Amino acid sequence: MRAVSRQTDSMQSHAFNADLHCHSLVSDGTLSPTALAQRAKHNGVDLWALTDHDEISGQREAREAAAQLGLPFLSGVEISVSFAGTTVHIVGLGIDVDDAALCEGLSATRDGRELRARGMAAGLAQAGIEDAYEGALCYAGNPALISRMHFARYLVESGVCRDTQAVFRNYLVRGRPGYVEHRWASLGDAVRWIKQAGGVAIVAHPGRYKFSANEEFALFSEFKAHGGLGVEVLTGSHSGADAVKYAALAVELDLLASRGSDFHAPGESRIDLGGLPGLPGALNPVWEALGDRVLRD
Ligand code: AMP
Ligand code: MN
Ligand code: MN
Ligand code: MN
């Protein structure tokens, strides 16, 4: 009986609708932190985190808006990291947003973006697309966070490509004219900044990196050795097969499991805030480990 009920438990999913990954116009989303909080509440989210790229200046507004709406909130960030020649994203949840080392680390990580964007524009100009830096800047709510996503929106609006996926494929990935190699934070630094600020570090959307099995093993081994604790199992960019694979990996490596839409913009993101299925019941949800960091008013 025990074995049967345990098996049934593991097949059920957590009903709790936590959405612990999304972006505001402080990075490369299009909505304000307040509008995101309202959208999360409207969509039935039970616990919400805003995780802008390399930037926490939207956290106060997000926290205040969530409190007004009675929406439980976790502070968050998504840090850009270079690992094995690839950009990897590490989400930090439950961080102290006033932590000095974290703020300095994020500032240093943001620093190279303008130069990189000018290099991207120079590459695009050689491919016949003029003034892309100025064009992308018009889409950036925060110029310090100018990202490939802003270039993608500009190239769609100016009719160069049909949608942002086509822009990435044709212009913004390695080997394409608008791609510029860039050195982000190290894995160890990103995990340490999050940990020392009282938060939990999570490998974001692992299904996106296309690592070999050896590289992926190295990523998770080093991540754990630095004190990383979680992995995103359910996210807007994972296929069903990715979710199954990373659910198994969470169990195998004893990692906390996270869930977040990675919502950026209405009409652009595949999954809306609160729109993911439930986390499989056999997993340990990251929000249970972060209970004391949840802000309720
Ligand atoms: P950046 O930080 O400037 O390298 O920009 C990365 C952002 O671009 C990601 O956070 C996503 O929002 C978006 N992005 C990256 N790759 C793709 C892709 N293949 N399709 C659509 N959006 C992407
Ligand atoms: Mn993004
Ligand atoms: Mn990401
Ligand atoms: Mn993201």
PDB file of C-alpha atoms and ligand atoms in Angstrom:
ATOM      1  CA  MET A   1       0.000   0.000   0.000  1.00  0.00           C
ATOM      2  CA  ARG A   2       2.774   2.380   0.958  1.00  0.00           C
ATOM      3  CA  ALA A   3       4.583   1.768  -2.336  1.00  0.00           C
ATOM      4  CA  VAL A   4       1.368   2.334  -4.280  1.00  0.00           C
ATOM      5  CA  SER A   5       0.510   5.566  -2.526  1.00  0.00           C
ATOM      6  CA  ARG A   6       4.061   6.831  -2.920  1.00  0.00           C
ATOM      7  CA  GLN A   7       3.913   6.076  -6.612  1.00  0.00           C
ATOM      8  CA  THR A   8       0.581   7.881  -6.914  1.00  0.00           C
ATOM      9  CA  ASP A   9       2.036  10.889  -5.094  1.00  0.00           C
ATOM     10  CA  SER A  10       4.936  11.049  -7.485  1.00  0.00           C
ATOM     11  CA  MET A  11       2.593  10.988 -10.477  1.00  0.00           C
ATOM     12  CA  GLN A  12       0.502  13.861  -9.163  1.00  0.00           C
ATOM     13  CA  SER A  13       1.732  17.352  -9.770  1.00  0.00           C
ATOM     14  CA  HIS A  14       2.136  20.214  -7.336  1.00  0.00           C
ATOM     15  CA  ALA A  15      -1.017  22.315  -7.737  1.00  0.00           C
ATOM     16  CA  PHE A  16       0.818  25.422  -6.485  1.00  0.00           C
ATOM     17  CA  ASN A  17       1.125  27.992  -9.298  1.00  0.00           C
ATOM     18  CA  ALA A  18       4.555  29.499  -8.672  1.00  0.00           C
ATOM     19  CA  ASP A  19       5.988  31.589 -11.527  1.00  0.00           C
ATOM     20  CA  LEU A  20       9.596  32.310 -10.592  1.00  0.00           C
ATOM     21  CA  HIS A  21      11.112  33.650 -13.827  1.00  0.00           C
ATOM     22  CA  CYS A  22      10.050  36.661 -15.937  1.00  0.00           C
ATOM     23  CA  HIS A  23      11.326  39.999 -17.282  1.00  0.00           C
ATOM     24  CA  SER A  24      10.227  43.631 -17.053  1.00  0.00           C
ATOM     25  CA  LEU A  25      11.285  46.665 -19.086  1.00  0.00           C
ATOM     26  CA  VAL A  26      14.151  47.043 -16.634  1.00  0.00           C
ATOM     27  CA  SER A  27      15.796  44.318 -18.791  1.00  0.00           C
ATOM     28  CA  ASP A  28      14.320  42.915 -22.004  1.00  0.00           C
ATOM     29  CA  GLY A  29      10.624  42.549 -21.151  1.00  0.00           C
ATOM     30  CA  THR A  30       8.085  45.122 -22.327  1.00  0.00           C
ATOM     31  CA  LEU A  31       5.895  45.537 -19.210  1.00  0.00           C
ATOM     32  CA  SER A  32       6.626  47.474 -16.020  1.00  0.00           C
ATOM     33  CA  PRO A  33       7.109  45.534 -12.775  1.00  0.00           C
ATOM     34  CA  THR A  34       3.668  46.782 -11.651  1.00  0.00           C
ATOM     35  CA  ALA A  35       1.960  45.604 -14.857  1.00  0.00           C
ATOM     36  CA  LEU A  36       3.640  42.192 -14.462  1.00  0.00           C
ATOM     37  CA  ALA A  37       2.440  41.877 -10.865  1.00  0.00           C
ATOM     38  CA  GLN A  38      -1.106  42.668 -12.018  1.00  0.00           C
ATOM     39  CA  ARG A  39      -0.861  40.163 -14.851  1.00  0.00           C
ATOM     40  CA  ALA A  40       0.484  37.466 -12.501  1.00  0.00           C
ATOM     41  CA  LYS A  41      -2.359  38.078 -10.041  1.00  0.00           C
ATOM     42  CA  HIS A  42      -4.948  38.064 -12.828  1.00  0.00           C
ATOM     43  CA  ASN A  43      -3.555  34.787 -14.206  1.00  0.00           C
ATOM     44  CA  GLY A  44      -3.820  33.021 -10.840  1.00  0.00           C
ATOM     45  CA  VAL A  45      -0.134  32.963  -9.855  1.00  0.00           C
ATOM     46  CA  ASP A  46       0.289  31.911  -6.175  1.00  0.00           C
ATOM     47  CA  LEU A  47       3.920  33.042  -5.778  1.00  0.00           C
ATOM     48  CA  TRP A  48       5.734  35.412  -8.121  1.00  0.00           C
ATOM     49  CA  ALA A  49       9.345  36.466  -8.747  1.00  0.00           C
ATOM     50  CA  LEU A  50      10.703  39.077 -11.160  1.00  0.00           C
ATOM     51  CA  THR A  51      14.094  37.969 -12.541  1.00  0.00           C
ATOM     52  CA  ASP A  52      15.495  40.690 -14.797  1.00  0.00           C
ATOM     53  CA  HIS A  53      18.815  40.021 -16.539  1.00  0.00           C
ATOM     54  CA  ASP A  54      21.803  41.235 -14.454  1.00  0.00           C
ATOM     55  CA  GLU A  55      19.652  43.944 -12.865  1.00  0.00           C
ATOM     56  CA  ILE A  56      17.644  44.369  -9.673  1.00  0.00           C
ATOM     57  CA  SER A  57      16.452  47.968 -10.010  1.00  0.00           C
ATOM     58  CA  GLY A  58      12.882  46.758 -10.678  1.00  0.00           C
ATOM     59  CA  GLN A  59      12.678  44.786  -7.438  1.00  0.00           C
ATOM     60  CA  ARG A  60      11.331  47.488  -5.176  1.00  0.00           C
ATOM     61  CA  GLU A  61       8.460  48.381  -7.522  1.00  0.00           C
ATOM     62  CA  ALA A  62       7.711  44.671  -8.033  1.00  0.00           C
ATOM     63  CA  ARG A  63       7.663  44.014  -4.283  1.00  0.00           C
ATOM     64  CA  GLU A  64       5.403  46.986  -3.583  1.00  0.00           C
ATOM     65  CA  ALA A  65       2.992  46.128  -6.401  1.00  0.00           C
ATOM     66  CA  ALA A  66       2.815  42.496  -5.234  1.00  0.00           C
ATOM     67  CA  ALA A  67       2.135  43.611  -1.658  1.00  0.00           C
ATOM     68  CA  GLN A  68      -0.717  45.889  -2.831  1.00  0.00           C
ATOM     69  CA  LEU A  69      -2.264  42.947  -4.673  1.00  0.00           C
ATOM     70  CA  GLY A  70      -1.770  40.435  -1.823  1.00  0.00           C
ATOM     71  CA  LEU A  71       0.490  38.408  -4.139  1.00  0.00           C
ATOM     72  CA  PRO A  72       3.290  36.505  -2.334  1.00  0.00           C
ATOM     73  CA  PHE A  73       6.650  37.607  -3.805  1.00  0.00           C
ATOM     74  CA  LEU A  74      10.261  36.420  -3.933  1.00  0.00           C
ATOM     75  CA  SER A  75      13.067  38.768  -4.962  1.00  0.00           C
ATOM     76  CA  GLY A  76      14.996  37.573  -8.007  1.00  0.00           C
ATOM     77  CA  VAL A  77      17.575  38.067 -10.721  1.00  0.00           C
ATOM     78  CA  GLU A  78      18.900  36.156 -13.768  1.00  0.00           C
ATOM     79  CA  ILE A  79      22.679  36.392 -14.096  1.00  0.00           C
ATOM     80  CA  SER A  80      24.514  35.972 -17.427  1.00  0.00           C
ATOM     81  CA  VAL A  81      27.458  33.563 -17.094  1.00  0.00           C
ATOM     82  CA  SER A  82      30.087  32.291 -19.540  1.00  0.00           C
ATOM     83  CA  PHE A  83      30.700  28.558 -19.261  1.00  0.00           C
ATOM     84  CA  ALA A  84      32.424  26.241 -21.756  1.00  0.00           C
ATOM     85  CA  GLY A  85      32.139  28.839 -24.521  1.00  0.00           C
ATOM     86  CA  THR A  86      28.393  29.213 -24.017  1.00  0.00           C
ATOM     87  CA  THR A  87      26.209  31.751 -22.235  1.00  0.00           C
ATOM     88  CA  VAL A  88      24.449  30.094 -19.303  1.00  0.00           C
ATOM     89  CA  HIS A  89      21.834  31.821 -17.157  1.00  0.00           C
ATOM     90  CA  ILE A  90      21.719  31.424 -13.381  1.00  0.00           C
ATOM     91  CA  VAL A  91      18.548  32.533 -11.595  1.00  0.00           C
ATOM     92  CA  GLY A  92      18.865  33.748  -8.002  1.00  0.00           C
ATOM     93  CA  LEU A  93      15.765  33.739  -5.786  1.00  0.00           C
ATOM     94  CA  GLY A  94      15.228  35.118  -2.295  1.00  0.00           C
ATOM     95  CA  ILE A  95      18.230  37.445  -2.524  1.00  0.00           C
ATOM     96  CA  ASP A  96      18.846  40.493  -0.347  1.00  0.00           C
ATOM     97  CA  VAL A  97      18.676  43.177  -3.057  1.00  0.00           C
ATOM     98  CA  ASP A  98      20.782  45.545  -0.920  1.00  0.00           C
ATOM     99  CA  ASP A  99      23.721  43.135  -0.685  1.00  0.00           C
ATOM    100  CA  ALA A 100      26.802  45.148  -1.721  1.00  0.00           C
ATOM    101  CA  ALA A 101      28.776  42.323  -3.377  1.00  0.00           C
ATOM    102  CA  LEU A 102      25.745  41.245  -5.393  1.00  0.00           C
ATOM    103  CA  CYS A 103      25.073  44.831  -6.548  1.00  0.00           C
ATOM    104  CA  GLU A 104      28.723  45.323  -7.535  1.00  0.00           C
ATOM    105  CA  GLY A 105      28.872  41.997  -9.346  1.00  0.00           C
ATOM    106  CA  LEU A 106      25.720  42.759 -11.321  1.00  0.00           C
ATOM    107  CA  SER A 107      27.010  46.217 -12.207  1.00  0.00           C
ATOM    108  CA  ALA A 108      30.264  44.714 -13.538  1.00  0.00           C
ATOM    109  CA  THR A 109      28.275  42.127 -15.518  1.00  0.00           C
ATOM    110  CA  ARG A 110      26.175  44.895 -17.140  1.00  0.00           C
ATOM    111  CA  ASP A 111      29.197  47.009 -17.999  1.00  0.00           C
ATOM    112  CA  GLY A 112      30.186  45.534 -21.350  1.00  0.00           C
ATOM    113  CA  ARG A 113      26.714  45.646 -22.890  1.00  0.00           C
ATOM    114  CA  GLU A 114      26.965  49.002 -24.641  1.00  0.00           C
ATOM    115  CA  LEU A 115      30.254  48.149 -26.370  1.00  0.00           C
ATOM    116  CA  ARG A 116      28.890  44.749 -27.339  1.00  0.00           C
ATOM    117  CA  ALA A 117      25.750  46.374 -28.783  1.00  0.00           C
ATOM    118  CA  ARG A 118      27.863  48.768 -30.855  1.00  0.00           C
ATOM    119  CA  GLY A 119      29.819  45.776 -32.175  1.00  0.00           C
ATOM    120  CA  MET A 120      26.562  44.004 -33.033  1.00  0.00           C
ATOM    121  CA  ALA A 121      25.378  47.094 -34.926  1.00  0.00           C
ATOM    122  CA  ALA A 122      28.685  47.265 -36.840  1.00  0.00           C
ATOM    123  CA  GLY A 123      28.241  43.634 -37.894  1.00  0.00           C
ATOM    124  CA  LEU A 124      24.662  44.260 -38.955  1.00  0.00           C
ATOM    125  CA  ALA A 125      25.741  47.355 -40.935  1.00  0.00           C
ATOM    126  CA  GLN A 126      28.144  45.161 -42.897  1.00  0.00           C
ATOM    127  CA  ALA A 127      25.146  42.971 -43.705  1.00  0.00           C
ATOM    128  CA  GLY A 128      23.311  46.067 -45.022  1.00  0.00           C
ATOM    129  CA  ILE A 129      21.264  46.902 -41.908  1.00  0.00           C
ATOM    130  CA  GLU A 130      22.072  50.487 -40.920  1.00  0.00           C
ATOM    131  CA  ASP A 131      21.548  52.256 -37.581  1.00  0.00           C
ATOM    132  CA  ALA A 132      20.631  49.126 -35.646  1.00  0.00           C
ATOM    133  CA  TYR A 133      22.185  50.427 -32.411  1.00  0.00           C
ATOM    134  CA  GLU A 134      19.945  53.500 -32.392  1.00  0.00           C
ATOM    135  CA  GLY A 135      16.992  51.340 -33.480  1.00  0.00           C
ATOM    136  CA  ALA A 136      17.521  48.788 -30.709  1.00  0.00           C
ATOM    137  CA  LEU A 137      18.005  51.527 -28.126  1.00  0.00           C
ATOM    138  CA  CYS A 138      14.464  52.779 -28.814  1.00  0.00           C
ATOM    139  CA  TYR A 139      13.194  49.421 -27.540  1.00  0.00           C
ATOM    140  CA  ALA A 140      15.380  49.345 -24.428  1.00  0.00           C
ATOM    141  CA  GLY A 141      13.554  50.601 -21.333  1.00  0.00           C
ATOM    142  CA  ASN A 142      16.954  50.589 -19.615  1.00  0.00           C
ATOM    143  CA  PRO A 143      19.878  51.491 -21.947  1.00  0.00           C
ATOM    144  CA  ALA A 144      22.383  49.814 -19.579  1.00  0.00           C
ATOM    145  CA  LEU A 145      20.630  46.527 -20.307  1.00  0.00           C
ATOM    146  CA  ILE A 146      20.563  46.743 -24.108  1.00  0.00           C
ATOM    147  CA  SER A 147      20.233  43.127 -25.255  1.00  0.00           C
ATOM    148  CA  ARG A 148      19.892  40.978 -28.333  1.00  0.00           C
ATOM    149  CA  MET A 149      16.148  40.975 -27.695  1.00  0.00           C
ATOM    150  CA  HIS A 150      15.995  44.742 -28.356  1.00  0.00           C
ATOM    151  CA  PHE A 151      17.822  44.270 -31.666  1.00  0.00           C
ATOM    152  CA  ALA A 152      15.407  41.450 -32.485  1.00  0.00           C
ATOM    153  CA  ARG A 153      12.377  43.658 -31.870  1.00  0.00           C
ATOM    154  CA  TYR A 154      13.869  46.459 -33.996  1.00  0.00           C
ATOM    155  CA  LEU A 155      14.613  44.099 -36.903  1.00  0.00           C
ATOM    156  CA  VAL A 156      11.057  42.739 -36.785  1.00  0.00           C
ATOM    157  CA  GLU A 157       9.478  46.200 -36.618  1.00  0.00           C
ATOM    158  CA  SER A 158      11.627  47.476 -39.467  1.00  0.00           C
ATOM    159  CA  GLY A 159      10.543  44.536 -41.650  1.00  0.00           C
ATOM    160  CA  VAL A 160      13.900  42.729 -41.905  1.00  0.00           C
ATOM    161  CA  CYS A 161      12.483  39.523 -40.362  1.00  0.00           C
ATOM    162  CA  ARG A 162       9.033  38.066 -39.754  1.00  0.00           C
ATOM    163  CA  ASP A 163       9.491  37.371 -36.025  1.00  0.00           C
ATOM    164  CA  THR A 164      12.128  37.489 -33.280  1.00  0.00           C
ATOM    165  CA  GLN A 165      12.944  33.784 -33.697  1.00  0.00           C
ATOM    166  CA  ALA A 166      13.909  34.457 -37.328  1.00  0.00           C
ATOM    167  CA  VAL A 167      16.105  37.388 -36.250  1.00  0.00           C
ATOM    168  CA  PHE A 168      17.987  35.211 -33.746  1.00  0.00           C
ATOM    169  CA  ARG A 169      18.404  32.406 -36.269  1.00  0.00           C
ATOM    170  CA  ASN A 170      19.649  34.640 -39.088  1.00  0.00           C
ATOM    171  CA  TYR A 171      21.462  37.463 -37.347  1.00  0.00           C
ATOM    172  CA  LEU A 172      22.105  37.102 -33.624  1.00  0.00           C
ATOM    173  CA  VAL A 173      23.650  33.696 -32.953  1.00  0.00           C
ATOM    174  CA  ARG A 174      27.270  32.592 -33.342  1.00  0.00           C
ATOM    175  CA  GLY A 175      28.355  32.657 -36.986  1.00  0.00           C
ATOM    176  CA  ARG A 176      25.780  35.311 -37.929  1.00  0.00           C
ATOM    177  CA  PRO A 177      26.562  38.982 -38.709  1.00  0.00           C
ATOM    178  CA  GLY A 178      25.072  40.529 -35.534  1.00  0.00           C
ATOM    179  CA  TYR A 179      26.751  38.131 -33.077  1.00  0.00           C
ATOM    180  CA  VAL A 180      29.575  39.364 -30.862  1.00  0.00           C
ATOM    181  CA  GLU A 181      31.478  37.089 -28.478  1.00  0.00           C
ATOM    182  CA  HIS A 182      31.171  38.347 -24.937  1.00  0.00           C
ATOM    183  CA  ARG A 183      32.603  37.396 -21.561  1.00  0.00           C
ATOM    184  CA  TRP A 184      29.949  37.420 -18.812  1.00  0.00           C
ATOM    185  CA  ALA A 185      30.366  36.563 -15.108  1.00  0.00           C
ATOM    186  CA  SER A 186      32.004  33.285 -14.078  1.00  0.00           C
ATOM    187  CA  LEU A 187      29.787  30.480 -12.779  1.00  0.00           C
ATOM    188  CA  GLY A 188      31.506  30.558  -9.387  1.00  0.00           C
ATOM    189  CA  ASP A 189      31.067  34.322  -8.980  1.00  0.00           C
ATOM    190  CA  ALA A 190      27.377  34.266  -9.938  1.00  0.00           C
ATOM    191  CA  VAL A 191      26.557  31.417  -7.529  1.00  0.00           C
ATOM    192  CA  ARG A 192      28.574  33.059  -4.742  1.00  0.00           C
ATOM    193  CA  TRP A 193      26.902  36.478  -5.171  1.00  0.00           C
ATOM    194  CA  ILE A 194      23.477  34.829  -4.927  1.00  0.00           C
ATOM    195  CA  LYS A 195      24.408  32.600  -2.004  1.00  0.00           C
ATOM    196  CA  GLN A 196      26.087  35.329   0.001  1.00  0.00           C
ATOM    197  CA  ALA A 197      23.020  37.537  -0.546  1.00  0.00           C
ATOM    198  CA  GLY A 198      20.961  34.825   1.190  1.00  0.00           C
ATOM    199  CA  GLY A 199      19.432  33.425  -1.999  1.00  0.00           C
ATOM    200  CA  VAL A 200      19.184  30.119  -3.809  1.00  0.00           C
ATOM    201  CA  ALA A 201      20.985  29.692  -7.166  1.00  0.00           C
ATOM    202  CA  ILE A 202      19.211  27.811  -9.963  1.00  0.00           C
ATOM    203  CA  VAL A 203      20.371  26.746 -13.436  1.00  0.00           C
ATOM    204  CA  ALA A 204      17.883  28.425 -15.809  1.00  0.00           C
ATOM    205  CA  HIS A 205      16.391  26.610 -18.847  1.00  0.00           C
ATOM    206  CA  PRO A 206      19.144  23.925 -19.136  1.00  0.00           C
ATOM    207  CA  GLY A 207      17.466  22.501 -22.245  1.00  0.00           C
ATOM    208  CA  ARG A 208      18.557  25.579 -24.218  1.00  0.00           C
ATOM    209  CA  TYR A 209      22.302  25.139 -24.002  1.00  0.00           C
ATOM    210  CA  LYS A 210      22.817  22.191 -26.340  1.00  0.00           C
ATOM    211  CA  PHE A 211      25.790  20.972 -24.316  1.00  0.00           C
ATOM    212  CA  SER A 212      27.302  17.549 -24.849  1.00  0.00           C
ATOM    213  CA  ALA A 213      26.625  15.088 -22.004  1.00  0.00           C
ATOM    214  CA  ASN A 214      30.137  15.727 -20.663  1.00  0.00           C
ATOM    215  CA  GLU A 215      29.747  19.520 -20.750  1.00  0.00           C
ATOM    216  CA  GLU A 216      26.370  19.311 -19.052  1.00  0.00           C
ATOM    217  CA  PHE A 217      27.803  17.045 -16.373  1.00  0.00           C
ATOM    218  CA  ALA A 218      30.620  19.557 -15.829  1.00  0.00           C
ATOM    219  CA  LEU A 219      28.134  22.436 -15.584  1.00  0.00           C
ATOM    220  CA  PHE A 220      26.046  20.768 -12.894  1.00  0.00           C
ATOM    221  CA  SER A 221      29.069  19.384 -11.017  1.00  0.00           C
ATOM    222  CA  GLU A 222      30.731  22.801 -10.833  1.00  0.00           C
ATOM    223  CA  PHE A 223      27.421  24.514 -10.081  1.00  0.00           C
ATOM    224  CA  LYS A 224      26.836  22.201  -7.109  1.00  0.00           C
ATOM    225  CA  ALA A 225      30.447  22.494  -5.948  1.00  0.00           C
ATOM    226  CA  HIS A 226      30.016  26.285  -5.781  1.00  0.00           C
ATOM    227  CA  GLY A 227      26.851  25.865  -3.689  1.00  0.00           C
ATOM    228  CA  GLY A 228      24.155  25.964  -6.394  1.00  0.00           C
ATOM    229  CA  LEU A 229      20.972  24.220  -5.296  1.00  0.00           C
ATOM    230  CA  GLY A 230      18.328  24.183  -8.026  1.00  0.00           C
ATOM    231  CA  VAL A 231      17.373  23.560 -11.642  1.00  0.00           C
ATOM    232  CA  GLU A 232      14.504  24.902 -13.734  1.00  0.00           C
ATOM    233  CA  VAL A 233      12.463  21.905 -14.785  1.00  0.00           C
ATOM    234  CA  LEU A 234       9.470  23.752 -16.221  1.00  0.00           C
ATOM    235  CA  THR A 235      10.122  26.896 -18.274  1.00  0.00           C
ATOM    236  CA  GLY A 236       8.706  28.493 -21.418  1.00  0.00           C
ATOM    237  CA  SER A 237      11.597  27.294 -23.582  1.00  0.00           C
ATOM    238  CA  HIS A 238      11.513  23.608 -22.534  1.00  0.00           C
ATOM    239  CA  SER A 239       9.826  20.951 -24.644  1.00  0.00           C
ATOM    240  CA  GLY A 240       7.938  18.138 -22.887  1.00  0.00           C
ATOM    241  CA  ALA A 241      11.002  15.939 -23.383  1.00  0.00           C
ATOM    242  CA  ASP A 242      13.235  18.589 -21.760  1.00  0.00           C
ATOM    243  CA  ALA A 243      10.908  18.711 -18.736  1.00  0.00           C
ATOM    244  CA  VAL A 244      11.071  14.926 -18.341  1.00  0.00           C
ATOM    245  CA  LYS A 245      14.858  14.934 -18.724  1.00  0.00           C
ATOM    246  CA  TYR A 246      15.475  17.700 -16.172  1.00  0.00           C
ATOM    247  CA  ALA A 247      12.916  16.316 -13.709  1.00  0.00           C
ATOM    248  CA  ALA A 248      14.974  13.098 -13.713  1.00  0.00           C
ATOM    249  CA  LEU A 249      18.188  15.091 -13.364  1.00  0.00           C
ATOM    250  CA  ALA A 250      16.769  17.003 -10.369  1.00  0.00           C
ATOM    251  CA  VAL A 251      16.062  13.679  -8.631  1.00  0.00           C
ATOM    252  CA  GLU A 252      19.412  12.159  -9.600  1.00  0.00           C
ATOM    253  CA  LEU A 253      21.470  15.156  -8.472  1.00  0.00           C
ATOM    254  CA  ASP A 254      19.246  15.987  -5.501  1.00  0.00           C
ATOM    255  CA  LEU A 255      18.506  19.486  -6.785  1.00  0.00           C
ATOM    256  CA  LEU A 256      15.523  21.660  -5.900  1.00  0.00           C
ATOM    257  CA  ALA A 257      13.125  22.042  -8.832  1.00  0.00           C
ATOM    258  CA  SER A 258      11.941  25.406 -10.129  1.00  0.00           C
ATOM    259  CA  ARG A 259       9.192  26.568 -12.442  1.00  0.00           C
ATOM    260  CA  GLY A 260       8.976  29.852 -14.349  1.00  0.00           C
ATOM    261  CA  SER A 261       7.432  31.019 -17.622  1.00  0.00           C
ATOM    262  CA  ASP A 262      10.356  33.302 -18.650  1.00  0.00           C
ATOM    263  CA  PHE A 263       7.618  35.659 -19.841  1.00  0.00           C
ATOM    264  CA  HIS A 264       8.941  38.756 -21.700  1.00  0.00           C
ATOM    265  CA  ALA A 265       6.069  40.309 -23.652  1.00  0.00           C
ATOM    266  CA  PRO A 266       2.417  39.764 -24.587  1.00  0.00           C
ATOM    267  CA  GLY A 267       2.147  38.289 -28.066  1.00  0.00           C
ATOM    268  CA  GLU A 268       5.857  37.413 -28.106  1.00  0.00           C
ATOM    269  CA  SER A 269       6.381  34.860 -25.324  1.00  0.00           C
ATOM    270  CA  ARG A 270       5.079  31.352 -25.891  1.00  0.00           C
ATOM    271  CA  ILE A 271       3.919  30.902 -22.271  1.00  0.00           C
ATOM    272  CA  ASP A 272       2.093  33.612 -20.334  1.00  0.00           C
ATOM    273  CA  LEU A 273       2.708  34.319 -16.648  1.00  0.00           C
ATOM    274  CA  GLY A 274       1.214  31.466 -14.629  1.00  0.00           C
ATOM    275  CA  GLY A 275       0.663  29.381 -17.768  1.00  0.00           C
ATOM    276  CA  LEU A 276       2.939  26.391 -17.117  1.00  0.00           C
ATOM    277  CA  PRO A 277       1.690  22.948 -16.023  1.00  0.00           C
ATOM    278  CA  GLY A 278       2.243  21.793 -12.417  1.00  0.00           C
ATOM    279  CA  LEU A 279       5.638  20.584 -11.239  1.00  0.00           C
ATOM    280  CA  PRO A 280       5.756  16.757 -10.965  1.00  0.00           C
ATOM    281  CA  GLY A 281       4.950  15.650  -7.415  1.00  0.00           C
ATOM    282  CA  ALA A 282       8.131  13.614  -6.960  1.00  0.00           C
ATOM    283  CA  LEU A 283      10.283  16.770  -7.063  1.00  0.00           C
ATOM    284  CA  ASN A 284      11.284  19.059  -4.201  1.00  0.00           C
ATOM    285  CA  PRO A 285       9.991  22.515  -5.168  1.00  0.00           C
ATOM    286  CA  VAL A 286      12.395  25.383  -4.622  1.00  0.00           C
ATOM    287  CA  TRP A 287       9.622  27.474  -3.054  1.00  0.00           C
ATOM    288  CA  GLU A 288       9.337  25.073  -0.112  1.00  0.00           C
ATOM    289  CA  ALA A 289      13.023  25.672   0.665  1.00  0.00           C
ATOM    290  CA  LEU A 290      12.528  29.439   0.339  1.00  0.00           C
ATOM    291  CA  GLY A 291       9.461  29.741   2.555  1.00  0.00           C
ATOM    292  CA  ASP A 292      11.116  32.160   4.973  1.00  0.00           C
ATOM    293  CA  ARG A 293      12.211  34.476   2.120  1.00  0.00           C
ATOM    294  CA  VAL A 294       8.675  34.951   0.707  1.00  0.00           C
ATOM    295  CA  LEU A 295       7.366  38.493   1.195  1.00  0.00           C
ATOM    296  CA  ARG A 296       3.648  38.686   1.920  1.00  0.00           C
ATOM    297  CA  ASP A 297       3.128  42.373   2.623  1.00  0.00           C
TER     298      ASP A 297
HETATM  299  P1  AMP B   1      21.493  38.887 -24.344  1.00  0.00           P
HETATM  300  O1  AMP B   1      21.448  38.895 -22.850  1.00  0.00           O
HETATM  301  O2  AMP B   1      21.701  40.256 -24.930  1.00  0.00           O
HETATM  302  O3  AMP B   1      22.439  37.870 -24.927  1.00  0.00           O
HETATM  303  O4  AMP B   1      20.053  38.481 -24.858  1.00  0.00           O
HETATM  304  C1  AMP B   1      19.530  37.252 -24.487  1.00  0.00           C
HETATM  305  C2  AMP B   1      18.020  37.298 -24.547  1.00  0.00           C
HETATM  306  O5  AMP B   1      17.577  37.135 -25.882  1.00  0.00           O
HETATM  307  C3  AMP B   1      17.418  36.131 -23.801  1.00  0.00           C
HETATM  308  O6  AMP B   1      17.224  36.462 -22.462  1.00  0.00           O
HETATM  309  C4  AMP B   1      16.112  35.949 -24.477  1.00  0.00           C
HETATM  310  O7  AMP B   1      15.198  36.917 -24.014  1.00  0.00           O
HETATM  311  C5  AMP B   1      16.447  36.280 -25.903  1.00  0.00           C
HETATM  312  N1  AMP B   1      16.841  35.117 -26.718  1.00  0.00           N
HETATM  313  C6  AMP B   1      17.999  34.467 -26.741  1.00  0.00           C
HETATM  314  N2  AMP B   1      18.006  33.487 -27.675  1.00  0.00           N
HETATM  315  C7  AMP B   1      16.798  33.546 -28.266  1.00  0.00           C
HETATM  316  C8  AMP B   1      16.182  32.820 -29.321  1.00  0.00           C
HETATM  317  N3  AMP B   1      16.805  31.831 -29.954  1.00  0.00           N
HETATM  318  N4  AMP B   1      14.940  33.163 -29.655  1.00  0.00           N
HETATM  319  C9  AMP B   1      14.295  34.170 -29.019  1.00  0.00           C
HETATM  320  N5  AMP B   1      14.833  34.888 -28.021  1.00  0.00           N
HETATM  321  C10 AMP B   1      16.061  34.579 -27.647  1.00  0.00           C
HETATM  322 MN    MN B   2      15.577  37.829 -22.000  1.00  0.00          MN
HETATM  323 MN    MN B   3      17.525  33.166 -19.762  1.00  0.00          MN
HETATM  324 MN    MN B   4      14.888  34.860 -18.589  1.00  0.00          MN
END
